[in-house]
Amino acid sequence: MKTFENHTGGAFPNVEFDAAIIGKLSQSGPRYTSYPTADRFQQDFGYGQFLEAVAGLRMRRSQRPLSLYIHIPFCDTICYYCGCNKIVTKDHSKAATYLGYLKQEIDMQGRLFAGMGQIEQLHFGGGTPTYLSDRQMGDLMAHLHANFQFAPDAQGEYSIEIDPRTVSVERVHSLRAQGFNRISLGVQDFDSEVQKAVNRIQPEAETRAVMDAARAAGFRSISIDLIYGLPKQSMASMEQTLDKVIAANPDRIALYNYAHMPHLFKPQRRIADEDLPTPAVKLDLLALCIRRLCAAGYVYIGMDHFAKPEDELAVAQRQGRLQRNFQGYSTRAEAELISCGVSAISAVGATYSQNEKTLEAYYEKLDEGKLPVSRGIKLDTDDLLRRIVIQKLMCNFELSIASIEQAYPIRFAQYFAAELEKLQAFEDDGLLEVDPEWITVTPKGRLLIRNICMVFDRYLNLPRADGPQPLRYSKTI
Ligand code: SF4
């Protein structure tokens, strides 16, 4: 494995910020949590096709580990920047109804996957998973354990996204006792003016108390989410937020680019254009974050993610085990992903399948005794090949051409002749190196990894069956 040395002299991938190149190449593009991307899923893929995919695994006696994703769509209040699929309501009785249906889906999935490997990874996302009460969460976890076999705590990664505004110190201890061993906290920004502008008031002391409680309770990894490009953010405010983040000492940091797309996400219409940092300031904010986090000893994992060198994510990257899925980066390559809940996306065998996106449609399918699959895609050989190429580049910043030729009956230089020609422009800009054995992304190219992967995306230039769509991808940087 070829690597570039980072500032610590360790063999970790590092990153170099080049404003001129970023300015030149910034464009809209997918985040590649899947390939093909979700906007290419097809309506003629339903429950029947999902059952076929699981039957195929059973026939091959697959014992690949299983990964579970549970989607809790509810939130108490709206954050104006949010682009998630969520339901904002203070009527908590809706959660009780939802849980009843969710448990039905878990029962069905549990029966389908019975005897086919153990759960090594569990992730609760949303919305706000801690919208559920302590009792509801305990009940749901017991239900999951009754339907699936889980790897022991020391072996499995069991994570939950929490909103520090919704949990007490006692609740954090309770989550650990219920089986979670990793926790990620939405913070976004510690500055009170920024918090006001996005309708998310979250005092620093509250966040620190939750982090301290998570450490005391024995959570193995604590992650913080930040966003740059929010309204009212400035270099000075970001410096202060970073001081606080670094002092809080999380194991991982996700640093997201705020994508202002009010034509797609209604809550964003409440953000005043004049409060947003200019594109130039936004780039300065990103450069500042990267400089400060790297100086504080964090390793750049890839798209939006930083981790301490000893964190499992960084270790997995060094060992070539890193994978990208709908929750970002993950350490379990090759796991089958079973997702339950409204709008959740599964990745089973050579398929992706997405559940119904509205509660009504989700409940209706379950009432009919069917899994609530609404659309999906069966990958062909070309999709699988391009998926592995994109995954490797995204996760490792390099690709062994020989390993692809061993796994697929192709000559890489012939099959990807057009793509290699396009990569030449990136090579000329110093973003990657191509030789007959490796494609290697340089530290300067790492922030532009989406642009590089887009070269291998066959669908980008294909029209969609349902006609032209409004601009749907965020900026690559
Ligand atoms: S950012 Fe999180 S808490 Fe805020 S509205 Fe979106 S999903 Fe809910």
CSV table of C-alpha atoms and ligand atoms in Angstrom, one decimal:
chain,number,residue,atom,x,y,z
A,1,MET,CA,0.0,0.0,0.0
A,2,LYS,CA,1.5,3.3,-1.0
A,3,THR,CA,1.0,6.1,1.5
A,4,PHE,CA,2.1,9.7,2.0
A,5,GLU,CA,3.6,10.7,5.3
A,6,ASN,CA,1.6,13.1,7.3
A,7,HIS,CA,2.9,15.8,9.7
A,8,THR,CA,3.5,13.3,12.5
A,9,GLY,CA,5.7,11.3,10.2
A,10,GLY,CA,3.3,8.4,10.5
A,11,ALA,CA,2.1,6.5,7.4
A,12,PHE,CA,-1.3,8.1,7.6
A,13,PRO,CA,-2.9,9.8,4.6
A,14,ASN,CA,-2.8,13.5,5.0
A,15,VAL,CA,-4.4,16.4,3.2
A,16,GLU,CA,-3.2,19.6,1.6
A,17,PHE,CA,-5.5,22.6,1.0
A,18,ASP,CA,-5.0,24.4,-2.3
A,19,ALA,CA,-7.5,27.2,-2.7
A,20,ALA,CA,-6.7,27.8,-6.4
A,21,ILE,CA,-7.3,24.2,-7.4
A,22,ILE,CA,-10.5,23.9,-5.2
A,23,GLY,CA,-11.8,27.1,-6.8
A,24,LYS,CA,-11.1,25.8,-10.2
A,25,LEU,CA,-12.7,22.4,-9.8
A,26,SER,CA,-15.6,22.9,-7.3
A,27,GLN,CA,-18.8,21.7,-8.8
A,28,SER,CA,-21.9,19.7,-7.8
A,29,GLY,CA,-21.5,16.0,-7.3
A,30,PRO,CA,-22.6,12.9,-5.4
A,31,ARG,CA,-21.2,11.9,-2.0
A,32,TYR,CA,-21.0,8.3,-3.0
A,33,THR,CA,-22.5,6.7,0.0
A,34,SER,CA,-23.7,4.2,-2.6
A,35,TYR,CA,-22.9,3.5,-6.2
A,36,PRO,CA,-25.1,3.8,-8.2
A,37,THR,CA,-26.3,6.8,-6.3
A,38,ALA,CA,-29.8,6.7,-4.8
A,39,ASP,CA,-31.3,8.9,-7.5
A,40,ARG,CA,-30.8,6.0,-9.9
A,41,PHE,CA,-32.9,3.6,-7.9
A,42,GLN,CA,-35.8,2.2,-9.9
A,43,GLN,CA,-39.5,2.0,-9.1
A,44,ASP,CA,-39.8,-1.6,-10.5
A,45,PHE,CA,-37.5,-2.9,-7.7
A,46,GLY,CA,-39.7,-3.9,-4.7
A,47,TYR,CA,-40.3,-6.4,-2.0
A,48,GLY,CA,-40.1,-9.4,-4.4
A,49,GLN,CA,-36.6,-8.4,-5.7
A,50,PHE,CA,-35.4,-7.8,-2.1
A,51,LEU,CA,-36.5,-11.4,-1.2
A,52,GLU,CA,-34.7,-12.7,-4.2
A,53,ALA,CA,-31.5,-11.0,-3.1
A,54,VAL,CA,-31.7,-12.5,0.4
A,55,ALA,CA,-32.5,-16.0,-1.1
A,56,GLY,CA,-29.4,-15.6,-3.3
A,57,LEU,CA,-27.3,-15.0,-0.1
A,58,ARG,CA,-28.8,-18.0,1.6
A,59,MET,CA,-28.1,-20.2,-1.5
A,60,ARG,CA,-24.5,-19.1,-1.4
A,61,ARG,CA,-24.5,-19.9,2.3
A,62,SER,CA,-23.2,-16.4,2.9
A,63,GLN,CA,-21.8,-15.9,6.4
A,64,ARG,CA,-20.8,-12.3,5.9
A,65,PRO,CA,-21.3,-10.2,9.0
A,66,LEU,CA,-24.5,-8.3,9.2
A,67,SER,CA,-24.9,-4.6,9.8
A,68,LEU,CA,-28.2,-3.0,11.0
A,69,TYR,CA,-29.4,0.5,10.6
A,70,ILE,CA,-32.4,1.7,12.5
A,71,HIS,CA,-34.0,5.0,11.4
A,72,ILE,CA,-36.0,7.1,13.9
A,73,PRO,CA,-37.4,10.0,11.9
A,74,PHE,CA,-38.7,12.3,14.7
A,75,CYS,CA,-37.3,15.6,16.0
A,76,ASP,CA,-38.6,18.0,18.6
A,77,THR,CA,-37.6,21.2,16.8
A,78,ILE,CA,-36.4,22.1,13.4
A,79,CYS,CA,-32.8,23.1,12.7
A,80,TYR,CA,-32.9,25.5,9.7
A,81,TYR,CA,-29.9,24.0,7.9
A,82,CYS,CA,-31.3,20.4,7.9
A,83,GLY,CA,-31.6,18.4,4.7
A,84,CYS,CA,-32.5,15.1,6.4
A,85,ASN,CA,-35.7,13.1,6.0
A,86,LYS,CA,-37.3,13.9,9.3
A,87,ILE,CA,-40.7,14.6,11.0
A,88,VAL,CA,-40.7,17.6,13.4
A,89,THR,CA,-43.4,17.1,16.1
A,90,LYS,CA,-43.9,17.5,19.8
A,91,ASP,CA,-46.6,14.9,19.8
A,92,HIS,CA,-44.6,11.9,21.1
A,93,SER,CA,-47.5,9.5,20.7
A,94,LYS,CA,-46.5,9.4,17.1
A,95,ALA,CA,-43.3,7.6,18.1
A,96,ALA,CA,-45.3,4.9,19.9
A,97,THR,CA,-47.3,4.1,16.7
A,98,TYR,CA,-44.1,4.2,14.7
A,99,LEU,CA,-42.3,1.8,17.1
A,100,GLY,CA,-45.2,-0.7,16.7
A,101,TYR,CA,-44.6,-0.8,12.9
A,102,LEU,CA,-40.8,-0.7,13.2
A,103,LYS,CA,-40.9,-3.8,15.4
A,104,GLN,CA,-43.1,-5.6,12.7
A,105,GLU,CA,-40.4,-4.8,10.1
A,106,ILE,CA,-37.7,-6.0,12.5
A,107,ASP,CA,-39.6,-9.3,13.0
A,108,MET,CA,-39.8,-9.9,9.3
A,109,GLN,CA,-36.1,-9.1,8.6
A,110,GLY,CA,-35.1,-11.2,11.6
A,111,ARG,CA,-37.0,-14.2,10.1
A,112,LEU,CA,-35.5,-13.6,6.7
A,113,PHE,CA,-31.9,-13.5,7.9
A,114,ALA,CA,-32.2,-16.2,10.6
A,115,GLY,CA,-29.0,-18.2,10.8
A,116,MET,CA,-27.1,-16.0,8.4
A,117,GLY,CA,-24.4,-14.5,10.4
A,118,GLN,CA,-24.3,-12.2,13.4
A,119,ILE,CA,-24.8,-8.5,13.8
A,120,GLU,CA,-21.4,-6.8,14.1
A,121,GLN,CA,-22.5,-3.3,13.5
A,122,LEU,CA,-25.6,-1.4,14.6
A,123,HIS,CA,-26.3,2.3,13.9
A,124,PHE,CA,-29.3,4.4,15.1
A,125,GLY,CA,-29.8,7.5,13.0
A,126,GLY,CA,-32.5,10.0,12.2
A,127,GLY,CA,-34.1,12.4,12.8
A,128,THR,CA,-33.2,12.2,16.5
A,129,PRO,CA,-33.0,8.6,17.8
A,130,THR,CA,-33.1,9.9,21.4
A,131,TYR,CA,-36.6,11.3,20.6
A,132,LEU,CA,-37.6,7.9,21.9
A,133,SER,CA,-37.9,7.7,25.7
A,134,ASP,CA,-35.5,5.6,27.7
A,135,ARG,CA,-38.1,3.0,28.2
A,136,GLN,CA,-39.0,2.9,24.4
A,137,MET,CA,-35.3,2.6,23.5
A,138,GLY,CA,-34.8,-0.3,26.0
A,139,ASP,CA,-37.8,-2.1,24.6
A,140,LEU,CA,-36.6,-1.6,21.0
A,141,MET,CA,-33.1,-2.8,21.8
A,142,ALA,CA,-34.5,-5.9,23.5
A,143,HIS,CA,-36.6,-6.5,20.4
A,144,LEU,CA,-33.6,-6.3,18.2
A,145,HIS,CA,-31.7,-8.8,20.4
A,146,ALA,CA,-34.7,-11.2,20.3
A,147,ASN,CA,-34.6,-11.2,16.5
A,148,PHE,CA,-30.9,-11.1,15.7
A,149,GLN,CA,-27.7,-12.6,17.1
A,150,PHE,CA,-25.3,-9.8,18.2
A,151,ALA,CA,-21.5,-10.1,18.4
A,152,PRO,CA,-20.2,-9.5,22.0
A,153,ASP,CA,-19.8,-5.8,23.0
A,154,ALA,CA,-15.9,-6.0,22.6
A,155,GLN,CA,-16.3,-7.1,19.0
A,156,GLY,CA,-19.2,-5.1,17.7
A,157,GLU,CA,-19.7,-1.4,16.9
A,158,TYR,CA,-23.0,-0.3,18.2
A,159,SER,CA,-23.5,3.4,17.7
A,160,ILE,CA,-26.2,6.0,18.1
A,161,GLU,CA,-26.5,9.7,17.0
A,162,ILE,CA,-27.7,11.8,19.9
A,163,ASP,CA,-28.9,15.4,20.2
A,164,PRO,CA,-27.2,16.6,23.5
A,165,ARG,CA,-30.3,18.8,24.0
A,166,THR,CA,-32.5,15.7,24.5
A,167,VAL,CA,-30.4,13.6,26.9
A,168,SER,CA,-29.4,13.8,30.5
A,169,VAL,CA,-26.3,12.3,32.1
A,170,GLU,CA,-28.4,9.4,33.4
A,171,ARG,CA,-29.8,8.8,29.9
A,172,VAL,CA,-26.2,8.5,28.5
A,173,HIS,CA,-25.4,5.8,31.1
A,174,SER,CA,-28.7,4.1,30.2
A,175,LEU,CA,-27.8,4.0,26.5
A,176,ARG,CA,-24.5,2.3,27.4
A,177,ALA,CA,-26.3,-0.3,29.5
A,178,GLN,CA,-28.7,-0.8,26.6
A,179,GLY,CA,-25.8,-2.0,24.4
A,180,PHE,CA,-24.5,1.1,22.6
A,181,ASN,CA,-20.7,1.5,22.7
A,182,ARG,CA,-20.2,4.5,20.3
A,183,ILE,CA,-21.9,7.8,20.3
A,184,SER,CA,-22.0,10.7,18.0
A,185,LEU,CA,-23.2,14.2,19.0
A,186,GLY,CA,-24.6,16.8,16.8
A,187,VAL,CA,-22.9,20.1,17.7
A,188,GLN,CA,-22.5,22.1,14.4
A,189,ASP,CA,-21.1,25.2,16.0
A,190,PHE,CA,-20.6,26.5,19.5
A,191,ASP,CA,-21.1,30.1,18.7
A,192,SER,CA,-24.4,31.5,20.1
A,193,GLU,CA,-25.1,33.8,17.2
A,194,VAL,CA,-24.7,31.0,14.7
A,195,GLN,CA,-26.8,28.7,16.9
A,196,LYS,CA,-29.6,31.4,16.9
A,197,ALA,CA,-29.4,31.8,13.1
A,198,VAL,CA,-30.0,28.0,12.6
A,199,ASN,CA,-32.5,27.6,15.4
A,200,ARG,CA,-30.4,25.2,17.4
A,201,ILE,CA,-29.5,26.6,20.8
A,202,GLN,CA,-27.2,24.2,22.5
A,203,PRO,CA,-25.0,25.5,25.3
A,204,GLU,CA,-21.4,24.3,25.4
A,205,ALA,CA,-21.7,23.1,29.0
A,206,GLU,CA,-24.6,20.8,28.0
A,207,THR,CA,-22.5,19.2,25.2
A,208,ARG,CA,-19.5,18.8,27.5
A,209,ALA,CA,-21.6,17.2,30.2
A,210,VAL,CA,-22.9,14.6,27.7
A,211,MET,CA,-19.3,13.9,26.5
A,212,ASP,CA,-18.0,13.5,30.1
A,213,ALA,CA,-20.9,11.2,30.9
A,214,ALA,CA,-20.2,9.1,27.7
A,215,ARG,CA,-16.5,8.7,28.8
A,216,ALA,CA,-17.5,7.8,32.3
A,217,ALA,CA,-20.1,5.3,31.0
A,218,GLY,CA,-17.4,3.5,28.9
A,219,PHE,CA,-18.4,4.5,25.4
A,220,ARG,CA,-15.4,3.5,23.2
A,221,SER,CA,-15.6,6.3,20.6
A,222,ILE,CA,-17.1,9.8,20.9
A,223,SER,CA,-17.7,11.7,17.6
A,224,ILE,CA,-18.8,15.3,17.1
A,225,ASP,CA,-20.5,16.7,14.0
A,226,LEU,CA,-19.6,20.2,12.9
A,227,ILE,CA,-20.7,22.2,9.9
A,228,TYR,CA,-18.9,25.0,8.1
A,229,GLY,CA,-20.6,27.5,5.9
A,230,LEU,CA,-23.5,28.2,8.3
A,231,PRO,CA,-25.1,31.7,8.6
A,232,LYS,CA,-23.2,34.1,10.9
A,233,GLN,CA,-20.0,32.0,10.8
A,234,SER,CA,-16.8,34.0,10.6
A,235,MET,CA,-13.1,33.1,10.9
A,236,ALA,CA,-13.1,34.5,14.5
A,237,SER,CA,-16.2,32.5,15.6
A,238,MET,CA,-14.8,29.4,14.0
A,239,GLU,CA,-11.5,29.8,15.8
A,240,GLN,CA,-13.3,29.8,19.0
A,241,THR,CA,-15.5,26.9,18.1
A,242,LEU,CA,-12.4,24.9,17.2
A,243,ASP,CA,-10.7,25.8,20.5
A,244,LYS,CA,-13.7,24.3,22.3
A,245,VAL,CA,-13.9,21.2,20.1
A,246,ILE,CA,-10.2,20.4,20.4
A,247,ALA,CA,-10.4,21.0,24.2
A,248,ALA,CA,-13.4,18.6,24.3
A,249,ASN,CA,-11.1,16.0,22.7
A,250,PRO,CA,-13.5,13.8,20.7
A,251,ASP,CA,-12.2,10.6,19.0
A,252,ARG,CA,-13.7,11.5,15.7
A,253,ILE,CA,-14.9,14.7,14.0
A,254,ALA,CA,-17.2,15.0,11.1
A,255,LEU,CA,-16.9,18.3,9.4
A,256,TYR,CA,-19.7,18.9,6.9
A,257,ASN,CA,-20.1,21.5,4.2
A,258,TYR,CA,-23.4,23.3,4.6
A,259,ALA,CA,-25.2,22.9,1.3
A,260,HIS,CA,-27.6,25.8,0.9
A,261,MET,CA,-30.3,24.3,-1.4
A,262,PRO,CA,-33.6,26.0,-0.4
A,263,HIS,CA,-35.2,24.8,-3.6
A,264,LEU,CA,-34.9,21.2,-2.2
A,265,PHE,CA,-35.1,21.8,1.6
A,266,LYS,CA,-37.9,24.1,2.8
A,267,PRO,CA,-36.4,24.8,6.3
A,268,GLN,CA,-33.4,26.4,4.6
A,269,ARG,CA,-35.6,29.2,3.3
A,270,ARG,CA,-35.5,30.6,6.8
A,271,ILE,CA,-31.8,31.3,6.5
A,272,ALA,CA,-31.1,34.7,5.1
A,273,ASP,CA,-28.8,34.7,2.1
A,274,GLU,CA,-26.9,37.8,3.5
A,275,ASP,CA,-26.0,35.9,6.7
A,276,LEU,CA,-24.2,33.2,4.8
A,277,PRO,CA,-20.4,33.4,4.4
A,278,THR,CA,-19.2,34.2,0.9
A,279,PRO,CA,-17.7,31.3,-1.1
A,280,ALA,CA,-14.2,32.7,-0.4
A,281,VAL,CA,-14.8,32.9,3.4
A,282,LYS,CA,-16.3,29.4,3.3
A,283,LEU,CA,-13.1,28.1,1.7
A,284,ASP,CA,-11.1,30.0,4.4
A,285,LEU,CA,-13.2,28.4,7.1
A,286,LEU,CA,-12.5,24.9,5.6
A,287,ALA,CA,-8.8,25.6,5.4
A,288,LEU,CA,-8.8,26.8,9.0
A,289,CYS,CA,-10.6,23.7,10.2
A,290,ILE,CA,-8.2,21.4,8.4
A,291,ARG,CA,-5.2,23.3,9.7
A,292,ARG,CA,-6.4,23.3,13.3
A,293,LEU,CA,-7.6,19.7,13.4
A,294,CYS,CA,-4.4,18.3,11.8
A,295,ALA,CA,-2.3,20.4,14.1
A,296,ALA,CA,-4.3,18.9,17.0
A,297,GLY,CA,-3.3,15.4,15.9
A,298,TYR,CA,-6.3,14.3,13.9
A,299,VAL,CA,-5.9,12.3,10.8
A,300,TYR,CA,-7.9,13.2,7.7
A,301,ILE,CA,-9.8,10.0,6.9
A,302,GLY,CA,-11.6,11.3,3.8
A,303,MET,CA,-14.7,13.2,2.8
A,304,ASP,CA,-15.6,15.3,5.9
A,305,HIS,CA,-14.1,12.9,8.4
A,306,PHE,CA,-11.2,13.2,10.9
A,307,ALA,CA,-10.1,10.8,13.6
A,308,LYS,CA,-7.4,10.3,16.1
A,309,PRO,CA,-4.7,8.0,14.8
A,310,GLU,CA,-5.6,5.3,17.3
A,311,ASP,CA,-9.3,5.4,16.6
A,312,GLU,CA,-10.7,2.4,14.9
A,313,LEU,CA,-11.6,4.4,11.8
A,314,ALA,CA,-8.0,5.4,11.2
A,315,VAL,CA,-6.7,1.9,12.1
A,316,ALA,CA,-9.2,0.4,9.6
A,317,GLN,CA,-8.0,2.8,6.9
A,318,ARG,CA,-4.3,1.9,7.4
A,319,GLN,CA,-5.3,-1.8,7.1
A,320,GLY,CA,-7.4,-1.2,4.0
A,321,ARG,CA,-10.6,-2.3,5.7
A,322,LEU,CA,-12.4,1.0,5.5
A,323,GLN,CA,-15.8,1.1,3.7
A,324,ARG,CA,-18.2,3.8,2.8
A,325,ASN,CA,-21.9,3.4,3.3
A,326,PHE,CA,-25.0,5.5,4.1
A,327,GLN,CA,-23.7,6.4,7.5
A,328,GLY,CA,-20.4,7.7,6.1
A,329,TYR,CA,-17.2,5.7,6.7
A,330,SER,CA,-17.4,2.3,8.4
A,331,THR,CA,-14.9,-0.3,9.5
A,332,ARG,CA,-16.8,-3.3,8.4
A,333,ALA,CA,-16.1,-3.9,4.7
A,334,GLU,CA,-18.3,-6.6,3.1
A,335,ALA,CA,-21.1,-6.6,5.7
A,336,GLU,CA,-24.7,-7.0,4.5
A,337,LEU,CA,-26.6,-3.8,5.5
A,338,ILE,CA,-30.2,-4.4,6.7
A,339,SER,CA,-32.0,-1.1,7.3
A,340,CYS,CA,-35.3,-0.7,9.1
A,341,GLY,CA,-37.5,2.3,9.3
A,342,VAL,CA,-39.1,4.9,7.0
A,343,SER,CA,-36.9,5.8,4.0
A,344,ALA,CA,-34.0,3.6,5.2
A,345,ILE,CA,-31.7,2.1,2.5
A,346,SER,CA,-30.5,-1.5,2.7
A,347,ALA,CA,-27.5,-3.0,0.8
A,348,VAL,CA,-27.9,-6.7,0.4
A,349,GLY,CA,-25.9,-8.9,-2.0
A,350,ALA,CA,-25.7,-6.9,-5.3
A,351,THR,CA,-28.7,-4.8,-4.6
A,352,TYR,CA,-29.8,-1.5,-2.9
A,353,SER,CA,-33.3,-1.1,-1.7
A,354,GLN,CA,-35.1,1.9,-0.1
A,355,ASN,CA,-38.1,1.8,2.2
A,356,GLU,CA,-41.2,4.0,1.6
A,357,LYS,CA,-40.4,7.6,2.4
A,358,THR,CA,-43.7,8.7,4.1
A,359,LEU,CA,-45.1,7.2,7.3
A,360,GLU,CA,-48.5,6.5,5.6
A,361,ALA,CA,-47.0,4.5,2.8
A,362,TYR,CA,-44.6,2.7,5.2
A,363,TYR,CA,-47.4,1.7,7.5
A,364,GLU,CA,-49.7,0.6,4.6
A,365,LYS,CA,-47.1,-1.9,3.2
A,366,LEU,CA,-46.5,-3.4,6.7
A,367,ASP,CA,-50.3,-3.6,7.2
A,368,GLU,CA,-50.4,-5.7,4.0
A,369,GLY,CA,-47.8,-8.0,5.5
A,370,LYS,CA,-45.0,-6.9,3.1
A,371,LEU,CA,-41.6,-5.4,3.8
A,372,PRO,CA,-42.0,-1.7,2.9
A,373,VAL,CA,-39.6,-1.6,0.0
A,374,SER,CA,-40.5,1.2,-2.5
A,375,ARG,CA,-37.6,1.2,-4.9
A,376,GLY,CA,-34.1,-0.1,-5.5
A,377,ILE,CA,-31.6,-1.4,-8.0
A,378,LYS,CA,-29.9,-4.6,-8.9
A,379,LEU,CA,-26.3,-4.0,-9.7
A,380,ASP,CA,-24.9,-5.5,-12.9
A,381,THR,CA,-21.2,-6.4,-13.3
A,382,ASP,CA,-20.2,-3.0,-14.6
A,383,ASP,CA,-21.9,-1.4,-11.5
A,384,LEU,CA,-20.1,-3.7,-9.2
A,385,LEU,CA,-16.8,-3.0,-10.8
A,386,ARG,CA,-17.2,0.8,-10.7
A,387,ARG,CA,-18.5,0.5,-7.1
A,388,ILE,CA,-15.3,-1.1,-6.0
A,389,VAL,CA,-13.2,1.4,-7.8
A,390,ILE,CA,-15.0,4.3,-6.3
A,391,GLN,CA,-15.0,2.7,-2.8
A,392,LYS,CA,-11.3,2.1,-2.9
A,393,LEU,CA,-10.5,5.6,-4.0
A,394,MET,CA,-12.9,7.1,-1.5
A,395,CYS,CA,-11.6,5.0,1.4
A,396,ASN,CA,-7.9,4.5,0.7
A,397,PHE,CA,-7.0,7.3,-1.7
A,398,GLU,CA,-5.4,4.7,-4.0
A,399,LEU,CA,-6.3,1.8,-6.2
A,400,SER,CA,-4.3,-1.3,-7.0
A,401,ILE,CA,-5.0,-1.9,-10.7
A,402,ALA,CA,-3.8,-5.5,-10.3
A,403,SER,CA,-6.3,-6.2,-7.6
A,404,ILE,CA,-9.2,-5.1,-9.8
A,405,GLU,CA,-7.9,-7.2,-12.7
A,406,GLN,CA,-7.7,-10.3,-10.4
A,407,ALA,CA,-11.2,-9.8,-9.2
A,408,TYR,CA,-12.8,-9.0,-12.6
A,409,PRO,CA,-12.1,-10.4,-16.1
A,410,ILE,CA,-10.9,-7.1,-17.6
A,411,ARG,CA,-7.8,-5.3,-18.7
A,412,PHE,CA,-8.1,-2.1,-16.7
A,413,ALA,CA,-6.3,0.1,-19.2
A,414,GLN,CA,-8.7,-1.0,-22.0
A,415,TYR,CA,-11.9,-1.1,-20.0
A,416,PHE,CA,-11.3,2.3,-18.5
A,417,ALA,CA,-9.4,3.9,-21.4
A,418,ALA,CA,-11.8,6.9,-21.5
A,419,GLU,CA,-11.7,7.4,-17.7
A,420,LEU,CA,-7.9,7.2,-17.7
A,421,GLU,CA,-7.8,9.9,-20.3
A,422,LYS,CA,-10.0,12.1,-18.2
A,423,LEU,CA,-7.8,11.5,-15.2
A,424,GLN,CA,-4.9,13.1,-17.1
A,425,ALA,CA,-6.2,16.6,-16.3
A,426,PHE,CA,-6.2,15.8,-12.6
A,427,GLU,CA,-2.7,14.4,-12.9
A,428,ASP,CA,-1.6,17.6,-14.6
A,429,ASP,CA,-2.9,19.5,-11.7
A,430,GLY,CA,-0.9,17.3,-9.3
A,431,LEU,CA,-4.0,15.7,-7.7
A,432,LEU,CA,-3.1,12.1,-8.5
A,433,GLU,CA,-0.5,9.9,-10.0
A,434,VAL,CA,-1.3,7.1,-12.4
A,435,ASP,CA,1.1,4.3,-13.3
A,436,PRO,CA,0.5,0.8,-14.7
A,437,GLU,CA,0.0,-0.6,-11.2
A,438,TRP,CA,-1.6,2.1,-9.0
A,439,ILE,CA,-3.8,5.1,-9.1
A,440,THR,CA,-2.7,7.2,-6.1
A,441,VAL,CA,-4.5,10.4,-4.9
A,442,THR,CA,-2.0,12.9,-3.6
A,443,PRO,CA,-2.6,14.9,-0.4
A,444,LYS,CA,-3.6,17.8,-2.7
A,445,GLY,CA,-6.2,15.7,-4.5
A,446,ARG,CA,-7.8,14.3,-1.3
A,447,LEU,CA,-10.3,17.2,-0.8
A,448,LEU,CA,-11.4,16.7,-4.4
A,449,ILE,CA,-11.9,13.0,-4.2
A,450,ARG,CA,-15.5,13.3,-5.2
A,451,ASN,CA,-14.4,15.0,-8.5
A,452,ILE,CA,-12.0,12.1,-9.1
A,453,CYS,CA,-14.6,9.4,-8.4
A,454,MET,CA,-17.1,11.2,-10.7
A,455,VAL,CA,-14.9,10.2,-13.6
A,456,PHE,CA,-15.8,6.5,-13.0
A,457,ASP,CA,-19.6,7.2,-12.5
A,458,ARG,CA,-21.2,5.9,-15.7
A,459,TYR,CA,-24.6,7.4,-14.7
A,460,LEU,CA,-23.6,11.0,-14.5
A,461,ASN,CA,-24.0,11.5,-18.2
A,462,LEU,CA,-27.1,9.3,-18.7
A,463,PRO,CA,-30.5,10.9,-18.7
A,464,ARG,CA,-32.9,9.8,-15.9
A,465,ALA,CA,-36.0,7.7,-16.8
A,466,ASP,CA,-38.2,10.3,-14.9
A,467,GLY,CA,-36.8,13.2,-16.8
A,468,PRO,CA,-34.6,16.2,-15.8
A,469,GLN,CA,-34.5,16.9,-12.1
A,470,PRO,CA,-33.7,20.1,-10.2
A,471,LEU,CA,-30.0,20.4,-9.1
A,472,ARG,CA,-29.8,17.6,-6.6
A,473,TYR,CA,-26.2,17.3,-5.6
A,474,SER,CA,-24.2,19.4,-3.2
A,475,LYS,CA,-20.9,21.1,-4.1
A,476,THR,CA,-18.0,18.7,-4.0
A,477,ILE,CA,-16.2,21.2,-1.7
B,1,SF4,S1,-30.4,18.5,12.2
B,1,SF4,FE1,-30.9,16.7,13.3
B,1,SF4,S2,-32.1,17.5,15.1
B,1,SF4,FE2,-32.0,19.1,13.6
B,1,SF4,S3,-33.9,18.9,12.4
B,1,SF4,FE3,-32.3,17.8,11.3
B,1,SF4,S4,-32.5,15.7,12.0
B,1,SF4,FE4,-33.6,17.0,13.4
